[in-house]
mmCIF file of C-alpha atoms and ligand atoms in Angstrom:
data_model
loop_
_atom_site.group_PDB
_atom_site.id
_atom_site.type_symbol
_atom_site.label_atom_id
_atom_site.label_comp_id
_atom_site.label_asym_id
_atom_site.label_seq_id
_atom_site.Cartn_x
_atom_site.Cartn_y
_atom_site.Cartn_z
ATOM 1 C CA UNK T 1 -14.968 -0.319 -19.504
ATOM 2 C CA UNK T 2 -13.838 -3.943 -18.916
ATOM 3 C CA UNK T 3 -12.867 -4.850 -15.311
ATOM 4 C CA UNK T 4 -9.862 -7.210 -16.594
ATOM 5 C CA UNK T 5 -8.142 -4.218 -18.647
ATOM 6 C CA UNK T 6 -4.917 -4.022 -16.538
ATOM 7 C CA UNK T 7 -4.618 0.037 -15.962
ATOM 8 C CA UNK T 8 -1.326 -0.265 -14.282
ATOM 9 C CA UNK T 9 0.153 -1.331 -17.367
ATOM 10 C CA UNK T 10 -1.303 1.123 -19.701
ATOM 11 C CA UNK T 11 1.975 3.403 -19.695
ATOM 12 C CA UNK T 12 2.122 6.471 -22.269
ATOM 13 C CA UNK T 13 4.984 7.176 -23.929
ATOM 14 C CA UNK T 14 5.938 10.677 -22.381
ATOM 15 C CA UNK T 15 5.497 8.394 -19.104
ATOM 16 C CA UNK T 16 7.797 5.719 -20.332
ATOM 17 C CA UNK T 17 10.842 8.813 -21.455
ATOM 18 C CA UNK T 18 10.059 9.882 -17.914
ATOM 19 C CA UNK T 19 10.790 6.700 -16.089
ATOM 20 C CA UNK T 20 13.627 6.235 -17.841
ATOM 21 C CA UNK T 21 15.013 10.008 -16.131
ATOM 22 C CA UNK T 22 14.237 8.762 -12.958
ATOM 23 C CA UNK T 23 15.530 5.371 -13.274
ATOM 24 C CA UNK T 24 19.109 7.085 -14.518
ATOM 25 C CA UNK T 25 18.640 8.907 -11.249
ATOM 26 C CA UNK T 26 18.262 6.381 -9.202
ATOM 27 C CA UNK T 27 21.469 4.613 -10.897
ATOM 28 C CA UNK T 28 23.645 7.382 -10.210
ATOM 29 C CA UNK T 29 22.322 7.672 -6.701
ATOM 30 C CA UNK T 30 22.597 3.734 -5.765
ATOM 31 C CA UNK T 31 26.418 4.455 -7.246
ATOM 32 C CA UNK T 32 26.955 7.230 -4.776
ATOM 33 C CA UNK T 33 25.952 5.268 -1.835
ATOM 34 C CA UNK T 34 28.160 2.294 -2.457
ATOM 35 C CA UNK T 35 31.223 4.533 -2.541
ATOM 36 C CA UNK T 36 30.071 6.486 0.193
ATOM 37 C CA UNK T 37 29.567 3.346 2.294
ATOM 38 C CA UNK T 38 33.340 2.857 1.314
ATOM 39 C CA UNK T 39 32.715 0.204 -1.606
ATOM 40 C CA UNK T 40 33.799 -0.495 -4.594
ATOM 41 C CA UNK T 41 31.225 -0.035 -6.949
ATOM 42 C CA UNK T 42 33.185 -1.587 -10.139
ATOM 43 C CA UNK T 43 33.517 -4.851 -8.031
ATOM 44 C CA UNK T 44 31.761 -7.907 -9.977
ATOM 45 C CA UNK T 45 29.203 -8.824 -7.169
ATOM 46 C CA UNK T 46 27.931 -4.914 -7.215
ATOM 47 C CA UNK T 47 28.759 -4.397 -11.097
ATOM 48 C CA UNK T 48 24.709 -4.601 -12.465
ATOM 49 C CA UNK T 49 23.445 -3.402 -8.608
ATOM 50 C CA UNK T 50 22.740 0.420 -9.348
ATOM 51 C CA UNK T 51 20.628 -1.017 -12.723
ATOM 52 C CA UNK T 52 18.742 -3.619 -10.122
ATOM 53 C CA UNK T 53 18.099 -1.423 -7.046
ATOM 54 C CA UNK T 54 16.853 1.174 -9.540
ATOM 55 C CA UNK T 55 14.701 -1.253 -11.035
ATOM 56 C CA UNK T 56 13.326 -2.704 -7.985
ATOM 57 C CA UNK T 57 12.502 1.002 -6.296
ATOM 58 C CA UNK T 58 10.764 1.857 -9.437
ATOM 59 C CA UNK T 59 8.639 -1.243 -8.697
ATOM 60 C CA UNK T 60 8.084 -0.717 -4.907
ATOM 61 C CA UNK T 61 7.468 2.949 -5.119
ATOM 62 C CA UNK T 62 4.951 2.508 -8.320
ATOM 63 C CA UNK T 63 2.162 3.861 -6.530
ATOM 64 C CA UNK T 64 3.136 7.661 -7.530
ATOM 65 C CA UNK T 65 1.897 6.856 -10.898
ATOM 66 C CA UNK T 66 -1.537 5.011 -11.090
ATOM 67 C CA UNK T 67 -4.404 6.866 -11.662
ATOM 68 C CA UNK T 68 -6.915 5.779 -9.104
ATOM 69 C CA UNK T 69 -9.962 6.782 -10.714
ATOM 70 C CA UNK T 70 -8.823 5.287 -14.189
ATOM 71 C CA UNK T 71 -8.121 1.810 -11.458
ATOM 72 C CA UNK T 72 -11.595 1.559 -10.125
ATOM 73 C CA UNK T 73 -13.368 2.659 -13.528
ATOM 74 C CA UNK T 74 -15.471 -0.150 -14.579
ATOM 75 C CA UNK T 75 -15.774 -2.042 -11.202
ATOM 76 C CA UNK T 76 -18.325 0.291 -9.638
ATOM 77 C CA UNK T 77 -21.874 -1.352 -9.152
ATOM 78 C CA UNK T 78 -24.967 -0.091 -8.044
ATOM 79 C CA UNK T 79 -26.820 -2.368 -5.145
ATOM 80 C CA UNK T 80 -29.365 -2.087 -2.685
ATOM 81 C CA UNK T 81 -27.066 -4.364 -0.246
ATOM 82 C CA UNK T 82 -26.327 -2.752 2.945
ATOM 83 C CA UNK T 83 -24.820 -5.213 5.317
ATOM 84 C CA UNK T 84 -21.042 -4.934 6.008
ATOM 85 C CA UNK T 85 -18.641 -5.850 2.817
ATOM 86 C CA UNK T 86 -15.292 -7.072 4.842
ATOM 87 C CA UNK T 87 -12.325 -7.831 3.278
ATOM 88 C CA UNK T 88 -9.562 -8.688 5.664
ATOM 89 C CA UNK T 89 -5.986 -10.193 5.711
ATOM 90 C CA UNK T 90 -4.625 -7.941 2.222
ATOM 91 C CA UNK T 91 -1.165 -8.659 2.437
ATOM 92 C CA UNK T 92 0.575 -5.377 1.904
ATOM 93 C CA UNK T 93 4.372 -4.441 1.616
ATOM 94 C CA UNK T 94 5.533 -0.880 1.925
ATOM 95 C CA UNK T 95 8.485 1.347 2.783
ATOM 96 C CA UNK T 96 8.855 3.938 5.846
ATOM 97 C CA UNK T 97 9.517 7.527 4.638
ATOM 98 C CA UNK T 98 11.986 7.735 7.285
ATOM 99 C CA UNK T 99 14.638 4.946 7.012
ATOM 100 C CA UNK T 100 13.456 3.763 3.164
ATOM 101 C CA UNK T 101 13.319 0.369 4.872
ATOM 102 C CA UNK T 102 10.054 -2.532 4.536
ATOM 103 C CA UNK T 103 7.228 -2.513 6.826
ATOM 104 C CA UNK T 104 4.910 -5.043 6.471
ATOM 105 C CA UNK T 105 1.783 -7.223 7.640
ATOM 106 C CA UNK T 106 -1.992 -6.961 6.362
ATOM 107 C CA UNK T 107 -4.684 -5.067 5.694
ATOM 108 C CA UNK T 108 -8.356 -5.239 6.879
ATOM 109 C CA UNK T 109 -10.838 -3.287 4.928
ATOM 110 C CA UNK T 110 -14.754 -2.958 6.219
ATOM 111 C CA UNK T 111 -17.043 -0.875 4.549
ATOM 112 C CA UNK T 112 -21.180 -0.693 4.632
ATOM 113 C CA UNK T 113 -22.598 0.545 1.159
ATOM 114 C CA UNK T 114 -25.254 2.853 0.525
ATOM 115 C CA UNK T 115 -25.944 2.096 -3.052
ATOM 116 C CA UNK T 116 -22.662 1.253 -4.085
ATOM 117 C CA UNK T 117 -20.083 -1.159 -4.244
ATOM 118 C CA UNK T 118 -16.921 -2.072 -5.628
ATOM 119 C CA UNK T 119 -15.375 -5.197 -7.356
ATOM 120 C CA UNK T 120 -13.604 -6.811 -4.666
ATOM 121 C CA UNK T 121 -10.455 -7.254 -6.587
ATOM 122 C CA UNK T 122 -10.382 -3.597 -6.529
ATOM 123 C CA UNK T 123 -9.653 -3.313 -2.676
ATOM 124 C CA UNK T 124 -6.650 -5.032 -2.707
ATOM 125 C CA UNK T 125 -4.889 -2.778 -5.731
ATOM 126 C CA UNK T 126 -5.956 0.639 -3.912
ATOM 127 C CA UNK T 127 -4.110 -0.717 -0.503
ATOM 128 C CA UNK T 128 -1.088 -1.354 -3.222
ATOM 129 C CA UNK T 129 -1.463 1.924 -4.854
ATOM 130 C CA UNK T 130 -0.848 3.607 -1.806
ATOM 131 C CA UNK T 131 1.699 1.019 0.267
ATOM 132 C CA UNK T 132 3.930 1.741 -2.786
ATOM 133 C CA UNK T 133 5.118 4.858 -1.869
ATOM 134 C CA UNK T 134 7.202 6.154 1.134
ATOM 135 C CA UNK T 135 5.170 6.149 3.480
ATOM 136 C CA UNK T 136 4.043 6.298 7.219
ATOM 137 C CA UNK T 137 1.434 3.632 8.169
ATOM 138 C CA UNK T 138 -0.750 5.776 9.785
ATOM 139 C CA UNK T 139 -1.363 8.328 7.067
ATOM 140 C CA UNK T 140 -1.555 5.035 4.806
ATOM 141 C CA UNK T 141 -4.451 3.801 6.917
ATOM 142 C CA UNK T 142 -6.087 7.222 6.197
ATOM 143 C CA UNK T 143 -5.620 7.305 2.795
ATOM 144 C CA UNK T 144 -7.056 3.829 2.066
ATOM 145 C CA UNK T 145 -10.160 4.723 4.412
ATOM 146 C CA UNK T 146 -10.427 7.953 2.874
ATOM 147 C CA UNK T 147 -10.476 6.969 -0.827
ATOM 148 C CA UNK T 148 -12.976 4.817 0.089
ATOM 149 C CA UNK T 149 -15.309 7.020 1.442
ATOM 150 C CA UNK T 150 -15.134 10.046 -1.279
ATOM 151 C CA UNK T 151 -15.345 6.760 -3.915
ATOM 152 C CA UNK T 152 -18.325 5.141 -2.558
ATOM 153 C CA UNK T 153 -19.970 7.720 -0.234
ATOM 154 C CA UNK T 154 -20.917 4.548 1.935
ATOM 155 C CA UNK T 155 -22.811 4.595 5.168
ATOM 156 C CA UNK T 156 -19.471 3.779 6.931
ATOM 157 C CA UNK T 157 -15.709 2.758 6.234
ATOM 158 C CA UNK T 158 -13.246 0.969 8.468
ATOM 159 C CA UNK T 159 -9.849 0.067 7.851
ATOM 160 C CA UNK T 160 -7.073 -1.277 10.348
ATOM 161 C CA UNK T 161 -3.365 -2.073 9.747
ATOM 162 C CA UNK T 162 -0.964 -4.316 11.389
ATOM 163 C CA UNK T 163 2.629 -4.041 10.234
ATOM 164 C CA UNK T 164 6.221 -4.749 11.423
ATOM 165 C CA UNK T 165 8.938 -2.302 10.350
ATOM 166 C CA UNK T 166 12.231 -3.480 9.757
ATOM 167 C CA UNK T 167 13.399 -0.271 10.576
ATOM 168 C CA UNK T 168 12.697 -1.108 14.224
ATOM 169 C CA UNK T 169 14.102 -4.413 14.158
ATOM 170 C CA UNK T 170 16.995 -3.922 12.258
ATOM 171 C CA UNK T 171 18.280 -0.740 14.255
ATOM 172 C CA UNK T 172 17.747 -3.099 17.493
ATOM 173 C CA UNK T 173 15.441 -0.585 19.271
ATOM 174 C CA UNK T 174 12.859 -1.908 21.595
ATOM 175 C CA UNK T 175 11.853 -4.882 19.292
ATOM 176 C CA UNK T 176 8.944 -5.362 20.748
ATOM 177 C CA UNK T 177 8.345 -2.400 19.248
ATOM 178 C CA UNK T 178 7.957 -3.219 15.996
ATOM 179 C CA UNK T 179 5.064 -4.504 15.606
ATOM 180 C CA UNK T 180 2.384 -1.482 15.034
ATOM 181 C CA UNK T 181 -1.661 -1.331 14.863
ATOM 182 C CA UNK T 182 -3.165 1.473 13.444
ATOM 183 C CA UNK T 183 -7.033 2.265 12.339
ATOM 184 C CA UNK T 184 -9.010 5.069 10.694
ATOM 185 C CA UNK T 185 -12.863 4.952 10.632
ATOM 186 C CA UNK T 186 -15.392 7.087 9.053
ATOM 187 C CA UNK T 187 -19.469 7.133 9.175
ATOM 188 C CA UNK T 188 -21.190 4.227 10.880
ATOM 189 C CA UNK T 189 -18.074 2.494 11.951
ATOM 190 C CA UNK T 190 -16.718 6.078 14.183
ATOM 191 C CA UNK T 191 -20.788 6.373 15.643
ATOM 192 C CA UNK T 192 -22.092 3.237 16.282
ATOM 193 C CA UNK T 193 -20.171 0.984 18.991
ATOM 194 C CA UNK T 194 -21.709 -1.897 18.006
ATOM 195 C CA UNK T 195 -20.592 -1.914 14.019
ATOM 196 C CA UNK T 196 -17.191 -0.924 15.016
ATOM 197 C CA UNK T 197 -17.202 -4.172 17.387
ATOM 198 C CA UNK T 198 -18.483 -6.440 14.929
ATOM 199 C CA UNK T 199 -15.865 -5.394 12.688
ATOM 200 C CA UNK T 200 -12.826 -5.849 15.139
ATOM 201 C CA UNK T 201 -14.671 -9.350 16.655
ATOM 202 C CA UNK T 202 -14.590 -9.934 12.554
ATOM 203 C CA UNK T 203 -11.113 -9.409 12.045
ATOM 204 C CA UNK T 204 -9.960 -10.657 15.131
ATOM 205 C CA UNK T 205 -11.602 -14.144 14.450
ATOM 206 C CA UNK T 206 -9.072 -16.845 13.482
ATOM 207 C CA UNK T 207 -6.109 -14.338 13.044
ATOM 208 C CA UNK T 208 -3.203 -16.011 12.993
ATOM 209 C CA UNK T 209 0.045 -13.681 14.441
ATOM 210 C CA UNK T 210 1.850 -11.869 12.309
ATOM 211 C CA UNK T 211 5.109 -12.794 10.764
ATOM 212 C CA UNK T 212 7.467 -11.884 8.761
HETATM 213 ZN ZN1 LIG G 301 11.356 3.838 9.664
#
């Protein structure tokens, strides 16, 4: 299998007619709000908006339909390496199950192989696949950590998230508030002090703060 195939791409037809339902859906839902918010939705500056919000939430919220494993098929190598792989600073953009509104910031991803690694460009899609969906940032710090760890079975995992949510600053509670850390570790990095401080020194090294 050839690392540059692009999986996310590689829709079927049945998924295509399905899309299709749930972009109609969404249409007819986007319409309901702007009445029920007391607008008019025939207006010209809303005319096409049901078609574009629909659109745009089938883009954000893509992550329901990518097959991981067909993803990371292909970019799976076998190495004797076992220093910490880091990649840190993966941009991420998601939206809170709660309020449907953006949260934001990065995503730092540690992990120290026993055998195995993955193509690095792989990292970055799998925080992706699982920022676009609703979501809570700490089960998507999980998730990332623990896809990791049943995909690789590496000595230890590590990821932390720093995000703002919009649904904290726009709703003008506490802003100071908004800004949120959260981490899940697994193997080495939960045991071992001193891997789980190299990591955070590692991350913490030249970070620039987080905006938006
Ligand atoms: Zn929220």
């Amino acid at each position: 299998m050839n690392e540059l195939i692009d999986f996310d791409d590689d829709l079927s037809e049945k998924d295509i007619e399905k899309s299709e339902i749930e972009n109609e859906l969404l249409e007819d839902a986007i319409l309901q709000l702007l009445t029920a918010v007391g607008e008019n939705p025939k207006r010209e500056g809303l005319k096409y908006t049901p078609k574009r919000v629909a659109r745009m939430y089938s883009e954000l919220l893509s992550g329901y339909h990518i097959d991981p494993n067909a993803m990371v098929n292909g970019a799976l190598f076998d190495i004797t390496y076992d220093e910490m792989v880091l990649v840190r600073d993966i941009e991420f953009y998601s939206l809170c199950e709660h309020h449907i509104l953006p949260f934001m910031g990065r995503v730092h991803v540690a992990y120290i192989p026993d055998g195995k690694v993955i193509g690095l460009s792989k990292i970055p899609r799998i925080v992706d696949m699982y920022a676009r969906r609703l979501q809570v940032q700490e089960r998507m710090t999980r998730q990332v950590a623990d896809f990791l760890r049943d995909l690789l079975k590496p000595q230890g995992v590590a990821v932390v998230v720093e995000a703002v949510h919009l649904c904290s600053m726009m709703r003008g509670v506490k802003k100071h508030d908004a800004r949120m850390t959260t981490s899940a570790m697994h193997g080495a990095f939960r045991a071992n002090l001193a891997t789980r401080q190299e990591f955070l020194d590692n991350i913490s090294r030249g970070a620039s703060p987080l905006q938006i």
